[in-house]
Coordinates of C-alpha atoms in Angstrom, one line a residue:
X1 CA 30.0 23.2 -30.3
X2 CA 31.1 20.7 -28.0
X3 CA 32.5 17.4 -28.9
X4 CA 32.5 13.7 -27.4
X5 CA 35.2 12.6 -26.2
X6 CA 35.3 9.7 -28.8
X7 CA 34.6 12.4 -31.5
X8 CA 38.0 14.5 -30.0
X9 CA 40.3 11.4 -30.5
X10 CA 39.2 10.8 -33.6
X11 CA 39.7 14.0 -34.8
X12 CA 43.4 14.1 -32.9
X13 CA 44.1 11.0 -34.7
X14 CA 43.3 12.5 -38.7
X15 CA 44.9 15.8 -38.0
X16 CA 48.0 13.5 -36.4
X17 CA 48.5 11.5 -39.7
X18 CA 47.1 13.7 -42.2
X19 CA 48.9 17.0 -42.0
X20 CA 51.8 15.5 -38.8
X21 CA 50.8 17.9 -36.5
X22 CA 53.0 17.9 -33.2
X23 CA 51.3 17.1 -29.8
X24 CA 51.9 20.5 -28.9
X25 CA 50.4 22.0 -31.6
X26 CA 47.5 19.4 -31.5
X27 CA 47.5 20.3 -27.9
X28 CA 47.1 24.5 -28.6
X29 CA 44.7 23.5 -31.8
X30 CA 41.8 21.6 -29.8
X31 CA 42.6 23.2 -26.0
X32 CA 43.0 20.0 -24.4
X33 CA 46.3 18.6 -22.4
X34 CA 49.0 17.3 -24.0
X35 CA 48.5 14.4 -21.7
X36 CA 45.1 13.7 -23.8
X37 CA 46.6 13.7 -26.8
X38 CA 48.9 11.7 -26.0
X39 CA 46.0 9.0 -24.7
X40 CA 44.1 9.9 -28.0
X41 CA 47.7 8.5 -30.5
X42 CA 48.6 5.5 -28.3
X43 CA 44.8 4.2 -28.2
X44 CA 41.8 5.3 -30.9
X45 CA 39.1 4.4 -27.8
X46 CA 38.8 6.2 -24.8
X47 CA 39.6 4.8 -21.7
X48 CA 36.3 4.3 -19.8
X49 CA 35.7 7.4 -17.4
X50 CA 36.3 5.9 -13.3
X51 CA 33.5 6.5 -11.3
X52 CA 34.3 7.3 -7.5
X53 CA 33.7 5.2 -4.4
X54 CA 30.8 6.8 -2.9
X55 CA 31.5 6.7 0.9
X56 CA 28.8 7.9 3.7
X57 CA 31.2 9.3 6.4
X58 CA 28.1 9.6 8.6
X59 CA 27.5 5.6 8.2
X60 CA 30.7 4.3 8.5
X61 CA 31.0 4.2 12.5
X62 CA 27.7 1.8 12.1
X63 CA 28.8 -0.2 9.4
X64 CA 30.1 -3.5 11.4
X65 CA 26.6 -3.5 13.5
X66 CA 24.5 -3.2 10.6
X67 CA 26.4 -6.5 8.8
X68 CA 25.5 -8.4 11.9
X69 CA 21.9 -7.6 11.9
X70 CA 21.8 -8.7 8.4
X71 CA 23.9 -11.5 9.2
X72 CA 21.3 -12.6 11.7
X73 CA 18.6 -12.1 9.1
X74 CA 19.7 -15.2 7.5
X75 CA 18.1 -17.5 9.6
X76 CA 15.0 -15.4 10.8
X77 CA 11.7 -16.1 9.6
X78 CA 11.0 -14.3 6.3
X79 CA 8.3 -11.7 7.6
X80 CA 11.0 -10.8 11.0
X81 CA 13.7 -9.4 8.9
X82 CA 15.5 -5.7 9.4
X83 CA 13.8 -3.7 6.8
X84 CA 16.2 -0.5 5.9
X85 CA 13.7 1.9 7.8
X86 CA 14.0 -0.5 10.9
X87 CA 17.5 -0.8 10.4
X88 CA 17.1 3.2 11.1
X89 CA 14.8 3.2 13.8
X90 CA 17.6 0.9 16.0
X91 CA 20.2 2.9 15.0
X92 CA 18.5 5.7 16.5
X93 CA 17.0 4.0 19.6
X94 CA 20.5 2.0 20.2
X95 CA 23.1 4.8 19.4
X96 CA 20.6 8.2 19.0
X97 CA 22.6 8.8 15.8
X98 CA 19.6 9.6 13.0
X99 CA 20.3 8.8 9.4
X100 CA 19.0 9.9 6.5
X101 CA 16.6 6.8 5.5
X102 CA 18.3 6.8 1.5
X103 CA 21.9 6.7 3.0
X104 CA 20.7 3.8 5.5
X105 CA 18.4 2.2 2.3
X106 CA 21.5 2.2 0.2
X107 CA 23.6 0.7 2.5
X108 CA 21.4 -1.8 3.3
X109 CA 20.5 -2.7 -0.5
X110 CA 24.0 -3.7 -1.2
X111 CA 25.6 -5.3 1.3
X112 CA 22.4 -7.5 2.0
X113 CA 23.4 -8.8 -1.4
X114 CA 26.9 -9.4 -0.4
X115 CA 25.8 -10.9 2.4
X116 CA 23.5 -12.9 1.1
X117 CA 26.5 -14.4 -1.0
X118 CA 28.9 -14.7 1.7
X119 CA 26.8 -17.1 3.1
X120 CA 26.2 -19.4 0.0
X121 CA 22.5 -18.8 -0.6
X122 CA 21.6 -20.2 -4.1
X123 CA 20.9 -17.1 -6.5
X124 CA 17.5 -17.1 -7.5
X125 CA 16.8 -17.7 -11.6
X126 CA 14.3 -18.8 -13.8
X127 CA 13.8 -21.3 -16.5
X128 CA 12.1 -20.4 -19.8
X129 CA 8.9 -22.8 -19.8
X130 CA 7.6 -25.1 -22.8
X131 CA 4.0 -24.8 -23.7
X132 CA 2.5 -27.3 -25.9
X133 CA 0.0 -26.5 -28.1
X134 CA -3.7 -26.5 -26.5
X135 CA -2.3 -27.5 -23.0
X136 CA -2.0 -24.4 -20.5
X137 CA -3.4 -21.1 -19.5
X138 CA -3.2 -18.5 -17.4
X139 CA -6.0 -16.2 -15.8
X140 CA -6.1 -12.7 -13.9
X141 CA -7.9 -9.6 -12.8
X142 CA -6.6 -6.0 -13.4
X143 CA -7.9 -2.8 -12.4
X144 CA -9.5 -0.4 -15.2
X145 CA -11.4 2.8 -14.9
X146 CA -14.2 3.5 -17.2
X147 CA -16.8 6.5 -17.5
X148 CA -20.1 4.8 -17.4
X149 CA -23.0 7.2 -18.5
X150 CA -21.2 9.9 -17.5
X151 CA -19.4 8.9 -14.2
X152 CA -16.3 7.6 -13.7
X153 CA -16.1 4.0 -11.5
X154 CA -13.3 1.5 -11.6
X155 CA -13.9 -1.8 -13.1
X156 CA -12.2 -5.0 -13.2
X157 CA -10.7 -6.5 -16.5
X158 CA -10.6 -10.6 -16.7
X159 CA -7.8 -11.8 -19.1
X160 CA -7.5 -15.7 -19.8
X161 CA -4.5 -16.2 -22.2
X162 CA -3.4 -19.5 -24.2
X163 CA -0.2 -19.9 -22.5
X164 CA 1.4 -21.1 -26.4
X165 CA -0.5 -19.1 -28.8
X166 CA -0.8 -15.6 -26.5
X167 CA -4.7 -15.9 -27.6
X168 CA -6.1 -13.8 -24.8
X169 CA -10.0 -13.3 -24.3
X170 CA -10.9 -10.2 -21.6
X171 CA -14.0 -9.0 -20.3
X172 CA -15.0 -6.5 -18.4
X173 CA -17.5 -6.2 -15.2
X174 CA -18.0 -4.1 -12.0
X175 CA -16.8 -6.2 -9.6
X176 CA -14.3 -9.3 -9.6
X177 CA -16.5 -11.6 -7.4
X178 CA -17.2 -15.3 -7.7
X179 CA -19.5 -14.4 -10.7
X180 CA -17.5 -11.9 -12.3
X181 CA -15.2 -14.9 -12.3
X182 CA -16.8 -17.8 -13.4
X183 CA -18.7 -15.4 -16.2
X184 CA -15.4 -15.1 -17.5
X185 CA -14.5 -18.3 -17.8
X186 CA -17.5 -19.3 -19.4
X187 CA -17.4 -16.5 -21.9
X188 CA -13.3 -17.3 -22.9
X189 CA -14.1 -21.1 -23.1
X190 CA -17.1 -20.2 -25.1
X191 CA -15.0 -17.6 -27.6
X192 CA -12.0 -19.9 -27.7
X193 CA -14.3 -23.2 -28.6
X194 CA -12.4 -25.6 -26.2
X195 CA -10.6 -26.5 -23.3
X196 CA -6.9 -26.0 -22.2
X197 CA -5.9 -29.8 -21.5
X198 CA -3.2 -28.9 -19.3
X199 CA -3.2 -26.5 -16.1
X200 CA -4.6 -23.1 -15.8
X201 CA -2.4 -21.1 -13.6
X202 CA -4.8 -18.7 -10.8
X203 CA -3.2 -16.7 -7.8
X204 CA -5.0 -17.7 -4.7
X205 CA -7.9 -15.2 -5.5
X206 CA -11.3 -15.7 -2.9
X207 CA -13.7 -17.0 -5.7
X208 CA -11.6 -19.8 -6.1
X209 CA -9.3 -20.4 -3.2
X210 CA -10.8 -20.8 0.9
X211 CA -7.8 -21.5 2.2
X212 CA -3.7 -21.6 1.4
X213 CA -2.4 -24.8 3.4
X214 CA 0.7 -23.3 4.8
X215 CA 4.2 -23.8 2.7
X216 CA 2.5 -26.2 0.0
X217 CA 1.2 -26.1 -3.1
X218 CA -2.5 -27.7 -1.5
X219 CA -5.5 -25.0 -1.3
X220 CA -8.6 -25.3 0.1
X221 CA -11.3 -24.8 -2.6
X222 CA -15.0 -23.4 -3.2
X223 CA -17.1 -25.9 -3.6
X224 CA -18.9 -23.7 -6.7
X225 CA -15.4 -23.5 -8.1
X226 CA -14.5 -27.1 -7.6
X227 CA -18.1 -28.1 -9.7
X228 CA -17.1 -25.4 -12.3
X229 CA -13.3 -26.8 -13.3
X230 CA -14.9 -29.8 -12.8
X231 CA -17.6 -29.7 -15.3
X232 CA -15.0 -27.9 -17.8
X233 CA -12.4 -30.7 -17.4
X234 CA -9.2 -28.6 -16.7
X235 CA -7.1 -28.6 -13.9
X236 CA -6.2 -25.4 -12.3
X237 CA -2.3 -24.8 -10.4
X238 CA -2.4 -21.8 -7.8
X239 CA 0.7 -20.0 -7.6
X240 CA 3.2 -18.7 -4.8
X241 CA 1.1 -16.1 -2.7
X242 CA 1.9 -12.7 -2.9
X243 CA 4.9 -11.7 -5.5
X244 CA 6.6 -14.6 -5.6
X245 CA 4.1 -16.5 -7.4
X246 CA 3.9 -13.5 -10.2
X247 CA 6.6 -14.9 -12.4
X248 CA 4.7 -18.6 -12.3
X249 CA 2.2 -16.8 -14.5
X250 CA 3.6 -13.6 -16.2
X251 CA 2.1 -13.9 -19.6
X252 CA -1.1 -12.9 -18.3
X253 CA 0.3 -10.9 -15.9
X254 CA 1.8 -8.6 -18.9
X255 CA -1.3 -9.2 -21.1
X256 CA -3.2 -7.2 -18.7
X257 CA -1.2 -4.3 -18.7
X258 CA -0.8 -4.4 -22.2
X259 CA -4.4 -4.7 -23.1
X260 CA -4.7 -1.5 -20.7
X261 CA -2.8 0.9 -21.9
X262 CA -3.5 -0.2 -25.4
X263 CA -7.1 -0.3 -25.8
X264 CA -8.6 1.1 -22.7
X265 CA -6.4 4.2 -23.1
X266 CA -7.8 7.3 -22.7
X267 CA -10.2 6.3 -20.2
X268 CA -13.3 4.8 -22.2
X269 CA -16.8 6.8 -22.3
X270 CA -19.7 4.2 -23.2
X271 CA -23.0 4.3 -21.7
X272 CA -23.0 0.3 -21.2
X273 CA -20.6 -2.6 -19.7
X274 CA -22.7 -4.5 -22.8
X275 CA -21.4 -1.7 -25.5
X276 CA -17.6 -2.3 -23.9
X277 CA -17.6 -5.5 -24.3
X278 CA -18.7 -5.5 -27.6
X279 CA -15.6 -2.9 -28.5
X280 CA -13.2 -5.7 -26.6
X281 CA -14.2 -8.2 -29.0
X282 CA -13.3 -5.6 -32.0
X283 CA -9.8 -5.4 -30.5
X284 CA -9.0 -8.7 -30.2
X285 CA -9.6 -9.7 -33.7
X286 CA -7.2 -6.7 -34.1
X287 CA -5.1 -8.6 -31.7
X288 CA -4.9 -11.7 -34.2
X289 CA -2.4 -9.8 -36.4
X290 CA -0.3 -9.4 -33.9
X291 CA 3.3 -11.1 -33.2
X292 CA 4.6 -11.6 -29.9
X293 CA 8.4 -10.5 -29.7
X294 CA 10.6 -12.0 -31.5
X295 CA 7.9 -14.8 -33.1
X296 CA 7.6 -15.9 -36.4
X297 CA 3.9 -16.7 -37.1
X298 CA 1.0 -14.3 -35.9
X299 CA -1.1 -15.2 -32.8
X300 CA -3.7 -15.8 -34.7
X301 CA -1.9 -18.3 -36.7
X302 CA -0.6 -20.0 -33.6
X303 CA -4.1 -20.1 -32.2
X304 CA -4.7 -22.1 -35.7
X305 CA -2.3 -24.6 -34.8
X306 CA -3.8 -25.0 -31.1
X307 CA -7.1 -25.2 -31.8
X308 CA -7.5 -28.7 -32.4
X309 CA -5.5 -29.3 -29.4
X310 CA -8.4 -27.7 -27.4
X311 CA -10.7 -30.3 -25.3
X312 CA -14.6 -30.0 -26.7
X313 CA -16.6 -28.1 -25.0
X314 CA -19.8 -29.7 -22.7
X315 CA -23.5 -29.6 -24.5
X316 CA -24.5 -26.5 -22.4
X317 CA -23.2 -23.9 -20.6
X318 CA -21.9 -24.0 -16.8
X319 CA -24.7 -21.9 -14.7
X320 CA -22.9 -19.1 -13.0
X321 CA -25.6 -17.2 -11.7
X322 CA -26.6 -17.3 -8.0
X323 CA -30.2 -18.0 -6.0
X324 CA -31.2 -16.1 -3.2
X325 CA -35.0 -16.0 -1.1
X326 CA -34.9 -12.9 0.7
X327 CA -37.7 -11.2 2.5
X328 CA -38.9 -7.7 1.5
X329 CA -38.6 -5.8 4.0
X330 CA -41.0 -2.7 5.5
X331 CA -39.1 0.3 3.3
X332 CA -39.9 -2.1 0.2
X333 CA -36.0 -3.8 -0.2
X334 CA -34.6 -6.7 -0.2
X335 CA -30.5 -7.1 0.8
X336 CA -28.2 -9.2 -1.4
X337 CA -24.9 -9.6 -0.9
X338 CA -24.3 -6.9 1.5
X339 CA -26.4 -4.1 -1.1
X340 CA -29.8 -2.9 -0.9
X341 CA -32.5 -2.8 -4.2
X342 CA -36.1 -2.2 -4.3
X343 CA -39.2 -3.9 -5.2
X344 CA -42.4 -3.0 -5.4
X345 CA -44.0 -2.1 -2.2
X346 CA -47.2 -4.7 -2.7
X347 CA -44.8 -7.4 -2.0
X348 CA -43.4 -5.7 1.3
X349 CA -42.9 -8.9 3.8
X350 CA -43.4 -11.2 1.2
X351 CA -40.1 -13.5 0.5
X352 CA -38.8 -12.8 -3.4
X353 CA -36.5 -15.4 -5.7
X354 CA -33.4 -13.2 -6.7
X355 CA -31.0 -14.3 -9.4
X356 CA -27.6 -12.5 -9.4
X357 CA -24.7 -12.8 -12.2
X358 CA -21.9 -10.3 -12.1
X359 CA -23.7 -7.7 -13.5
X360 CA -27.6 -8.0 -13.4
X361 CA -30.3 -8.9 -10.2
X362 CA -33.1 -10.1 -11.3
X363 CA -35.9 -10.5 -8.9
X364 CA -39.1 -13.1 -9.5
X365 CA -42.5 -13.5 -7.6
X366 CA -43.1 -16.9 -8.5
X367 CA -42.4 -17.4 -12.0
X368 CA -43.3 -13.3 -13.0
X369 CA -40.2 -10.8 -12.8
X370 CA -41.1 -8.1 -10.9
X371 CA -37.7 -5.6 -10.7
X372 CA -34.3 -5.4 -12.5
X373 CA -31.4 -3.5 -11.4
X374 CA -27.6 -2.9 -12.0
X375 CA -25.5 -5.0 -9.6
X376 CA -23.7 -2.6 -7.1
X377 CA -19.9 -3.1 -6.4
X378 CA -19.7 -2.3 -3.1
X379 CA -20.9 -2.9 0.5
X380 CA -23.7 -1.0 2.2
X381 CA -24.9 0.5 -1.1
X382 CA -28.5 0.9 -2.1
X383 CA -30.2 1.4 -5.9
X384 CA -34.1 2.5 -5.1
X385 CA -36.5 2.9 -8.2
X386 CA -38.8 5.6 -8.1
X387 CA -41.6 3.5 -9.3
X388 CA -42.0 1.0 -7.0
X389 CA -43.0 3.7 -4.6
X390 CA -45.9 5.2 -6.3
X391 CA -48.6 3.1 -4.2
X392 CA -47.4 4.3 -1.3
X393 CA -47.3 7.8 -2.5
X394 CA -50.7 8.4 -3.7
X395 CA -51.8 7.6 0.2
X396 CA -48.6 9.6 1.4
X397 CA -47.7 12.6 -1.4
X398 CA -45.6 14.6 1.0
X399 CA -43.1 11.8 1.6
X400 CA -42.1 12.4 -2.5
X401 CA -40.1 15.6 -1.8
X402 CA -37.4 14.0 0.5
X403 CA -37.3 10.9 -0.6
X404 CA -34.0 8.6 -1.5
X405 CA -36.0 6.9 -4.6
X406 CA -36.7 11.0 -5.8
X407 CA -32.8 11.7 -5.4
X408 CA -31.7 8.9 -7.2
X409 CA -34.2 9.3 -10.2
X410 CA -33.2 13.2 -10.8
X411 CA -29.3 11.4 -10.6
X412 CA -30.1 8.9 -13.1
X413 CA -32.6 11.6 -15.1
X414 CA -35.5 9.6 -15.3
X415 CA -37.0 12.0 -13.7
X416 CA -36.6 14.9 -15.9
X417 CA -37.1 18.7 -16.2
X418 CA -40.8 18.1 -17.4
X419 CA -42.0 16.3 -14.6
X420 CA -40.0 19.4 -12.6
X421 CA -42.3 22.0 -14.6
X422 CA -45.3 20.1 -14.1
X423 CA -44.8 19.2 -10.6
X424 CA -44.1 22.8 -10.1
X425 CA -47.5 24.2 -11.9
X426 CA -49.9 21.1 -10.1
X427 CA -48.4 22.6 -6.9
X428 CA -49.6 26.2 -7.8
X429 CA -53.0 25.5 -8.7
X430 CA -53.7 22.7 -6.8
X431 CA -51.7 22.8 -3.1
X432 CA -49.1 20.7 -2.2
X433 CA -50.6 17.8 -1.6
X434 CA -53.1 17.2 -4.8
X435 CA -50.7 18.5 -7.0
X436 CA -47.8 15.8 -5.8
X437 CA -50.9 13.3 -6.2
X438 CA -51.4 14.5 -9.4
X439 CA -47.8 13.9 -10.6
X440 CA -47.9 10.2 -8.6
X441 CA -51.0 9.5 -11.4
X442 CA -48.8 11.1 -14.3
X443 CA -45.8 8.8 -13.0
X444 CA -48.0 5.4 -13.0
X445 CA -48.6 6.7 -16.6
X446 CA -45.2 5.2 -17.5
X447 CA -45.8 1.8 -16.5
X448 CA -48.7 1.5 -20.0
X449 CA -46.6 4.1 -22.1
X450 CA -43.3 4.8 -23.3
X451 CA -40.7 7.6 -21.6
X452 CA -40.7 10.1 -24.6
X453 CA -44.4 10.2 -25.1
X454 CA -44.9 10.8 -21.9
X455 CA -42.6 13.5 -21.7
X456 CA -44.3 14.5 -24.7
X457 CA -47.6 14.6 -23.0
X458 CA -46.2 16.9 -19.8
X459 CA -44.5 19.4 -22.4
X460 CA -48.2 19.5 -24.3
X461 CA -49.7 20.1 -20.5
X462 CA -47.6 22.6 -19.1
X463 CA -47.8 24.6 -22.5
X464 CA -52.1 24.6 -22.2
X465 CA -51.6 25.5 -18.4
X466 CA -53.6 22.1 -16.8
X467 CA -52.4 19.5 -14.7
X468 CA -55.0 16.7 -15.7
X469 CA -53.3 13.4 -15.9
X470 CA -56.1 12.7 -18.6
X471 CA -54.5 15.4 -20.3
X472 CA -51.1 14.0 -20.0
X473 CA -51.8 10.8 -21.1
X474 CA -54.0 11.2 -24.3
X475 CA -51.2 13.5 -25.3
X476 CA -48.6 10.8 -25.1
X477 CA -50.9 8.4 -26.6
X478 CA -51.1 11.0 -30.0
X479 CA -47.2 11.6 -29.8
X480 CA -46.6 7.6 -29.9
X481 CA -49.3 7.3 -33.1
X482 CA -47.7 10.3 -35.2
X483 CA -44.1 8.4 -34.1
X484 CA -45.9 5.0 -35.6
X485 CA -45.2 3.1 -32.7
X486 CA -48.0 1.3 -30.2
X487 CA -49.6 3.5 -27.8
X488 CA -48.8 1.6 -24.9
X489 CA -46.1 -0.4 -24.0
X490 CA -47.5 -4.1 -23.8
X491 CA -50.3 -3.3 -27.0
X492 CA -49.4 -4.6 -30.1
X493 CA -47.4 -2.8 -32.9
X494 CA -49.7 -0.2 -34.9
X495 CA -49.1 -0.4 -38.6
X496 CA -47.1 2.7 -40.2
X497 CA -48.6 5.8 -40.3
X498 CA -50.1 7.3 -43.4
X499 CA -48.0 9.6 -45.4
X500 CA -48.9 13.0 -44.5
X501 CA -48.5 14.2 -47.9
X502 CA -51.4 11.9 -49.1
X503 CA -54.7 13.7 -49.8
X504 CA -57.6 12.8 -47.1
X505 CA -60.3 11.0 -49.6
X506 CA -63.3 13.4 -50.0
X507 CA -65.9 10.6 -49.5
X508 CA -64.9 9.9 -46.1
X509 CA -66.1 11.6 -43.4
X510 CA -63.6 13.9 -41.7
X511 CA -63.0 14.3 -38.0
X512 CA -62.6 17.3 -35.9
X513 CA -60.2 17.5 -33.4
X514 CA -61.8 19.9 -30.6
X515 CA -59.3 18.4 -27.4
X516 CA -57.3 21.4 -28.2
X517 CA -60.1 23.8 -27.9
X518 CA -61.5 22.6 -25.5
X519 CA -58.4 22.6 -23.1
X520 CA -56.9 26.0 -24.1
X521 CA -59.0 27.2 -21.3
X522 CA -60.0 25.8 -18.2
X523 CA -63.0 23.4 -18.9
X524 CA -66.1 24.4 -17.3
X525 CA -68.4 22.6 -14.7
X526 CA -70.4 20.1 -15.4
X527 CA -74.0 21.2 -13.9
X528 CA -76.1 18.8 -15.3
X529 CA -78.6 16.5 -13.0
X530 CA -77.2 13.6 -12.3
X531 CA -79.6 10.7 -13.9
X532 CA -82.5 9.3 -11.8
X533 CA -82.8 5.5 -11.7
X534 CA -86.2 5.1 -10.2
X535 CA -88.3 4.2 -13.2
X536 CA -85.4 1.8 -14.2
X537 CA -86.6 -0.1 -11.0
X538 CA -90.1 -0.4 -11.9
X539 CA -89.5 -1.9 -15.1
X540 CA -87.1 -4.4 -13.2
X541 CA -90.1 -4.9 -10.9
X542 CA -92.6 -5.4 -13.6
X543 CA -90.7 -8.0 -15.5
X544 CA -90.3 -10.1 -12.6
X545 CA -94.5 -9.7 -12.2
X546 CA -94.4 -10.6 -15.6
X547 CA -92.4 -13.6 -15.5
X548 CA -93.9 -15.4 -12.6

């Protein structure tokens, strides 16, 4: 077994004064030099080990040119300085000598350093900053991935933290847009019941900032995020662009990483934004009983303290969502921000009210809603609802097949293996084109009744081998009464259902149920005359003789 060197003079030392062993036999007894055991009795610590000068024989000829570069560096413009991989390129273009780039990198790393002193530049430090209670903040985005019903997108976490208490609020959204942003801030002024009363420290993100006026602390701002700060009653400070300005806010800046790989780590599986959210407010209550570093009280105790320092809040709440009027166009869309969502087709050319917050469009004909969709994070995307197209598809069935709306609906699985099946048999016994019409009709049958009975009702069809849309729906209309539920979406609750245990009462009279007799084979013909009206129009003819 091997021993440290400290370990070895120790040793050396208790076998010197306990039994007065010689250095020789010290020497022979642990296999080391005499010269070490010599260093081991004059001194019980070892002498820290030397480490050698690393040289680079291969960069020394180019040693004096590279200090002059970065001599001249010191009063270039920031962005026109030698990097270490220019500093490489030259070397090659000037003296066709080509270095490794980590021998030139590590060169360059140290003596810009030394240089940098040489020529009295002040070292850059920081000061540890005073928060008063109820006075600052600090906001941020960070980037967080999330499986969402079963596929994974990357989302965007909003932190706002209490510069003196560490009292953070997040949310999440898909996108960290001007309403991603100012939904956050109405949510963390809403959770924290007040208003910092000093400065909330931004970096110069786009929902906020237009324009950085060059080499001052002035920015150009939104005029939605101007009314918003406004109406709030804090003052925001935008940092240093680009690292720099990092430090100027780094308790948020740590918060968000923090909050990451605590609480959104593993990746998190919700079917929601809405069922996240909810979790985030579970974890910061955690959060509460949490000290920061080296602190005394708890964060939720500080927040205790700061509370009262908080400004009140306004009556109501700061609108964040935005109008649009766009037209509808001929495929039955309308384009916001870039993204393309349906409506339905009766309103194609028509112009539509949309109102978009970070996570929902909402469209309105007047004062009626007529479509709700997800908000897409992205540019160029499109989110079609199968629907909306029906219309159209009863004049034009063999449009369904290829469709985009079809595609998406199998993705999202509203349109599920039963409507497959039934689809499939309508097809067989009726052609391609009346058996697509007949699944269009089935389809509209989801507009008056819910999914599951429906599906109900296709599963009771496909089992008796017809492809009536009657069929379909009086079967989901007896799946939603045996649930206990209404019928049809917009009829009013039905009261519970009887127990079925309960006896029928003998003195009522009892009802057959023939449907499923009827249907388990195909119904026959109806060959019956149709009625004649003709002595219906004498009568008519007579009471008018009569009356005059």
């Amino acid at each position: 077994m091997s021993l440290s060197k400290q370990e070895l003079f120790d040793r050396i030392r208790r076998d010197n004064w306990q039994q007065q062993l010689s250095i020789r036999a010290l020497s022979k007894k642990y296999g080391v030099h005499r010269r070490l055991v010599r260093e081991a009795l004059a001194s019980p610590v070892p002498k820290p080990r030397k480490r050698p000068a690393r040289t680079s024989p291969r960069m020394e000829p180019y040693k004096k040119t590279v200090d002059e570069w970065l001599r001249a560096d010191l009063e270039a413009p920031r962005k026109q300085r030698h990097t270490a991989k220019r500093i490489g390129a030259r070397l090659q273009e000037e003296f066709g000598v080509a270095l490794p780039y980590t021998t030139v990198r590590d060169f360059v790393t140290a003596r810009r350093r030394a240089i940098a002193a040489e020529g009295g530049l002040p070292a850059e430090g920081f000061l540890v900053r005073h928060n008063a209670p109820g006075a600052d903040a600090e906001v941020d985005f960070g980037e967080v991935w999330v499986d969402l019903a079963g596929q994974r997108v990357k989302c965007y976490l909003f932190a706002f933290r209490l510069a003196y208490s560490g009292r953070a609020v997040h949310r999440i959204s898909r996108s960290c847009g001007q309403q991603a942003f100012f939904e956050g801030h109405v949510h963390a002024l809403s959770v924290l019941g007040g208003v910092p009363a000093g400065q909330v420290r931004y970096d110069n993100l786009t929902p906020a900032v237009r324009k950085v006026v060059f080499r001052s602390r002035l920015r150009e701002e939104n005029p939605k995020w101007t009314a918003l700060h406004t109406f709030y009653g804090f003052t925001p400070f935008y940092c240093e662009p680009g690292l720099r300005g990092a430090h100027e806010k780094g308790g948020v800046e740590g918060q968000v990483g923090y909050f990451r790989r605590n609480y959104l780590t593993p990746v998190p599986r919700v079917q929601t934004l809405e069922d996240l959210n909810g979790q985030i407010a579970v974890f910061e209550e955690r959060e509460l009983q949490r000290r920061i570093g080296s602190r005394i009280r708890t964060i939720g105790q500080d927040f205790a303290r700061e509370a009262p320092h908080l400004l009140p809040l306004p009556a109501d709440a700061f609108e964040t969502a935005m109008t649009f009027q766009p037209r509808v166009d001929r495929y039955s869309r309308i384009t916001v921000k870039m993204c393309s969502y349906s409506v339905p087709v009766r309103f194609i050319d028509h112009k539509v009210t949309v109102h978009l917050t970070g996570d929902l469009l909402v469209v309105f004909a007047g004062r009626r809603e007529i479509a709700r969709h997800a908000r897409l994070a992205g540019r160029g995307l499109e989110h079609l609802v199968l629907d909306h197209y029906l219309e159209v598809l009863l004049r034009k069935p063999g449009a369904l097949d290829r469709s985009e709306a079809l595609h998406q609906a199998r993705a999202e699985g509203t349109f599920t293996a039963e409507h497959e099946a039934f689809w499939a048999m309508a097809q067989r016994q009726l052609g391609e084109i009346e058996g697509t019409k007949a699944l269009v009709r089935v389809l509209l049958l989801h507009r008056h009744q819910q999914h599951a009975d429906v599906l109900a009702g296709l599963r009771a069809a496909v089992d008796l081998g017809t492809c009536s849309d009657d069929l379909v729906a009086l079967e989901a209309r007896k799946a939603a009464q045996a649930a206990g539920r209404a019928p049809t979406v917009t009829a009013t609750p039905t009261p519970p259902a009887a127990d079925p245990t309960e006896l029928p009462d003998p003195q009522l009279p009892q009802v057959s149920h023939l449907t499923p007799r009827r249907l388990a084979r195909s119904l026959p013909e109806d060959a019956r005359p149709l009625p004649r009206l003709e002595q219906w129009d004498e009568l008519l003819n007579l009471r008018r003789k009569d009356s005059s």
